[in-house]
Coordinates of C-alpha atoms in Angstrom, one line a residue:
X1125 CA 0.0 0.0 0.0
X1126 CA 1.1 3.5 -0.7
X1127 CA -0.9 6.3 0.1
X1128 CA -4.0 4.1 0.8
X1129 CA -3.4 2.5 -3.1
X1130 CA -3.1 -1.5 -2.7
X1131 CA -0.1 -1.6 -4.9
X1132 CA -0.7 -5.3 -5.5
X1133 CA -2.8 -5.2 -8.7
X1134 CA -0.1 -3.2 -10.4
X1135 CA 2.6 -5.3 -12.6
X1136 CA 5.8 -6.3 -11.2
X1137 CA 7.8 -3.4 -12.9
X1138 CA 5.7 -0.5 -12.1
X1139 CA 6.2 -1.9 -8.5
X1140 CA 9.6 -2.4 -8.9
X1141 CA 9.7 1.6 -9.9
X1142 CA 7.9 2.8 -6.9
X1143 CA 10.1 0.9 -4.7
X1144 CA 13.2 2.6 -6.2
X1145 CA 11.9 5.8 -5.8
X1146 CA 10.7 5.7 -2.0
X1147 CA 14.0 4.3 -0.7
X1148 CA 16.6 4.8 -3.4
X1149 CA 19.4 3.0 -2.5
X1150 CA 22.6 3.7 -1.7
X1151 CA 25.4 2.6 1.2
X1152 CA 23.6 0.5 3.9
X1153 CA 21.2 -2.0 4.7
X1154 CA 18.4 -1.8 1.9
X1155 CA 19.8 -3.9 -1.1
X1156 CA 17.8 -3.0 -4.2
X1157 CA 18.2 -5.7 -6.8
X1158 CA 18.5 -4.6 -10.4
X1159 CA 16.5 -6.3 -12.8
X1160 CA 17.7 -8.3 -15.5
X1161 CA 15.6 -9.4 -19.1
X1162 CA 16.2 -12.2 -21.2
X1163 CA 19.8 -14.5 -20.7
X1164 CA 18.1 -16.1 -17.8
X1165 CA 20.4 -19.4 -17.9
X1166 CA 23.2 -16.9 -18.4
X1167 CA 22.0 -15.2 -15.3
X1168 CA 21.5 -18.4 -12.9
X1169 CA 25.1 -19.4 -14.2
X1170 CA 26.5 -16.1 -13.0
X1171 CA 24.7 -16.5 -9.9
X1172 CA 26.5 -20.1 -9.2
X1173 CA 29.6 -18.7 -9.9
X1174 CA 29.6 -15.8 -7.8
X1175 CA 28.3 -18.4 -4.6
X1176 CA 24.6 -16.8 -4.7
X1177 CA 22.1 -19.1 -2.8
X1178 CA 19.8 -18.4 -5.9
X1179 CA 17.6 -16.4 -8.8
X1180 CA 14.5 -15.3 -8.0
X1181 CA 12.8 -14.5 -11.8
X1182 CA 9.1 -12.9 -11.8
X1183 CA 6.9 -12.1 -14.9
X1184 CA 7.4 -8.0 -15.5
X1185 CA 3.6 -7.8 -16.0
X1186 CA 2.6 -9.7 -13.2
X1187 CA 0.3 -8.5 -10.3
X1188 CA 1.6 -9.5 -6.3
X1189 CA -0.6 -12.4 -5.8
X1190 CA -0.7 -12.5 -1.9
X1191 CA -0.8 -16.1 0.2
X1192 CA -1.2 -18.6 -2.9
X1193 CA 2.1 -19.7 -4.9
X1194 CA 1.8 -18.2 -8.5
X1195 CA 3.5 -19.4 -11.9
X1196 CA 4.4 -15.6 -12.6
X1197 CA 7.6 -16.3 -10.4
X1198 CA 10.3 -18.4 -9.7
X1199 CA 12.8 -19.1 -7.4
X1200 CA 15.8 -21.1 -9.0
X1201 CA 17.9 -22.3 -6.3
X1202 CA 21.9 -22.7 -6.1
X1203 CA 23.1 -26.1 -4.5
X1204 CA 26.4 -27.6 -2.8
X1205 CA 27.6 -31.3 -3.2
X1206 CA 30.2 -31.5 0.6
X1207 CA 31.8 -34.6 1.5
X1208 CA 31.0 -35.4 4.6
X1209 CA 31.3 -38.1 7.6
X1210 CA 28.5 -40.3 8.0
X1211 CA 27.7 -40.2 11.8
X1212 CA 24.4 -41.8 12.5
X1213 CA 21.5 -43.7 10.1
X1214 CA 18.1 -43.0 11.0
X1215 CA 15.6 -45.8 9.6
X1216 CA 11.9 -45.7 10.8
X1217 CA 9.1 -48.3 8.8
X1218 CA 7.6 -46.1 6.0
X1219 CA 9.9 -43.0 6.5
X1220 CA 12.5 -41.5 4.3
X1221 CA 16.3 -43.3 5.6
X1222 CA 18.0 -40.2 6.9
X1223 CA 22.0 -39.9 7.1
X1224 CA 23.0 -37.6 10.4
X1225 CA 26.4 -35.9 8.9
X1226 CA 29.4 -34.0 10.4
X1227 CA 32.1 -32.0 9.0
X1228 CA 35.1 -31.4 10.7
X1229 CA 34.0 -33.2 14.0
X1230 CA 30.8 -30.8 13.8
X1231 CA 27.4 -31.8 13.3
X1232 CA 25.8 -29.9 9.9
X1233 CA 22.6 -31.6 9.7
X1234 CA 20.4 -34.5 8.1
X1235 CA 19.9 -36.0 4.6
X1236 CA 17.2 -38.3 3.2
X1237 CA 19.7 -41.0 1.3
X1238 CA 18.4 -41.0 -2.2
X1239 CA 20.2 -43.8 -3.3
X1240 CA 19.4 -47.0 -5.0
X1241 CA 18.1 -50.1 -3.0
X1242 CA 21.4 -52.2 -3.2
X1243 CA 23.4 -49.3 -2.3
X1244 CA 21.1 -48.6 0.7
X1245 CA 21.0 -52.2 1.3
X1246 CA 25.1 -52.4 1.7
X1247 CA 25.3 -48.8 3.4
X1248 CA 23.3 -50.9 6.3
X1249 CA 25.3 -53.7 6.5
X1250 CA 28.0 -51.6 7.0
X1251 CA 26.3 -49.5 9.9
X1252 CA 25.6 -52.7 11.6
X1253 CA 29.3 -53.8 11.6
X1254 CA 30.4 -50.0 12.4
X1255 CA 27.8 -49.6 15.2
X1256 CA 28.7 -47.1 18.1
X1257 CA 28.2 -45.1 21.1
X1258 CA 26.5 -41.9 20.7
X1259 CA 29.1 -39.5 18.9
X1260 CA 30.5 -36.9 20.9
X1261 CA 29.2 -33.9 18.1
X1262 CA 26.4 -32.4 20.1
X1263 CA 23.5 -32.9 17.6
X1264 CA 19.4 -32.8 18.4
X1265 CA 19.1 -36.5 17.4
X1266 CA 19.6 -38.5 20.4
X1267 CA 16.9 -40.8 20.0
X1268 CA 16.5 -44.3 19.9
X1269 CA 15.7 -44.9 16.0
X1270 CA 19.4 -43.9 15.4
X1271 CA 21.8 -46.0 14.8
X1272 CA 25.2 -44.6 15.1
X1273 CA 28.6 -45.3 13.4
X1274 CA 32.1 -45.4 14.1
X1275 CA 34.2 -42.7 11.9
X1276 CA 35.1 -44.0 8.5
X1277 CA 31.7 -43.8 6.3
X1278 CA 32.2 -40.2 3.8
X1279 CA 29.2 -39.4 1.3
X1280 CA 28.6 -37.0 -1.1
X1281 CA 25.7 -34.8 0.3
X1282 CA 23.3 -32.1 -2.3
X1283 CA 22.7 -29.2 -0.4
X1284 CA 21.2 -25.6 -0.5
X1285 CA 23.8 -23.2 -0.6
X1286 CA 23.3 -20.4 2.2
X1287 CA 24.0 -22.0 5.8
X1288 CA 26.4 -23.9 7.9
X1289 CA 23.6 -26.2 8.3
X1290 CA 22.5 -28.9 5.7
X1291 CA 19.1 -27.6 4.4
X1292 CA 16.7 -30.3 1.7
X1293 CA 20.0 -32.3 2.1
X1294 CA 20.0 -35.5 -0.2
X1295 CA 22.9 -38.6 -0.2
X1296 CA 24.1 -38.4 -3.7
X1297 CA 26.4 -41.3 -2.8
X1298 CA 29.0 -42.9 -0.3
X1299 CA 32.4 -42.2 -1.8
X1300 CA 33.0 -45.9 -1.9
X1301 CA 30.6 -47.0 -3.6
X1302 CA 31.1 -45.7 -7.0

């Protein structure tokens, strides 16, 4: 709203222009993000490169759709792959198998293992023969469903790109296992 005007209905650029000219930007804490047209691979590529955690692309035309998720934009997000030690398996009867990972003797988070079956299948007879103790990397997962591993297992972990933390975190693989 601007002066009592829902600015919502308006397209994204004329939006865009009002923005600029009620805070225009300069040194500080307000980041006004030029828009670019066309080249959008280009663009996303650039963004990877330069260690961006993504693109966000809207239609020009569009209006601000508020609550519902819209097709007139699109949030393209920039991922990881990190190498990391294997430090617990979670398996739970009609659940995803989750990895609990560590880097450098820290605990970074969960991943759902989105392997194949046999590589699942030897991944767990490996956990059996490398059962341990609790690790001592404080992590929220102390629970009983766990089963945790001696150091030794590394996989290759898909991540967001942004945080410390592992964030929609997949198992691309176990370095091992080809």
């Amino acid at each position: 709203y601007l002066d009592g005007e829902d600015l919502r209905p308006r397209p994204a650029i004329e939006r865009k222009a009002i923005l600029w000219d009620l805070i225009k930007p300069a040194e500080g804490i307000i980041q006004y993000s030029q828009h670019v047209e066309g080249g959008g691979a280009e663009f996303y590529d650039a963004a990877e490169r330069m260690g961006l955690e993504g693109v966000v692309s809207k239609r020009k035309f569009s209006p601000y759709r508020s609550g519902a998720k819209d097709e007139a934009w699109l949030k393209t997000k920039c991922w990881d792959i990190a190498e990391l030690d294997l430090i617990g398996v979670k398996r739970k009867a009609g659940e995803w198998t989750e990895g609990l990972f560590a880097r450098d003797g820290k605990y970074v988070g969960k991943a759902v293992i989105a392997t194949t079956d046999a590589i699942k299948d030897r991944l767990w007879k490996r956990v059996q023969k490398a059962k341990a103790a609790p690790p001592h990397v404080p992590t929220a997962q102390i629970t009983p469903d766990v089963e945790w591993v001696k150091p030794g297992i590394k996989a290759s972990v898909r991540t967001l790109r942004g945080e410390p933390k592992l964030r929609h975190a997949s198992v691309q693989g176990f370095l091992d296992e080809g």
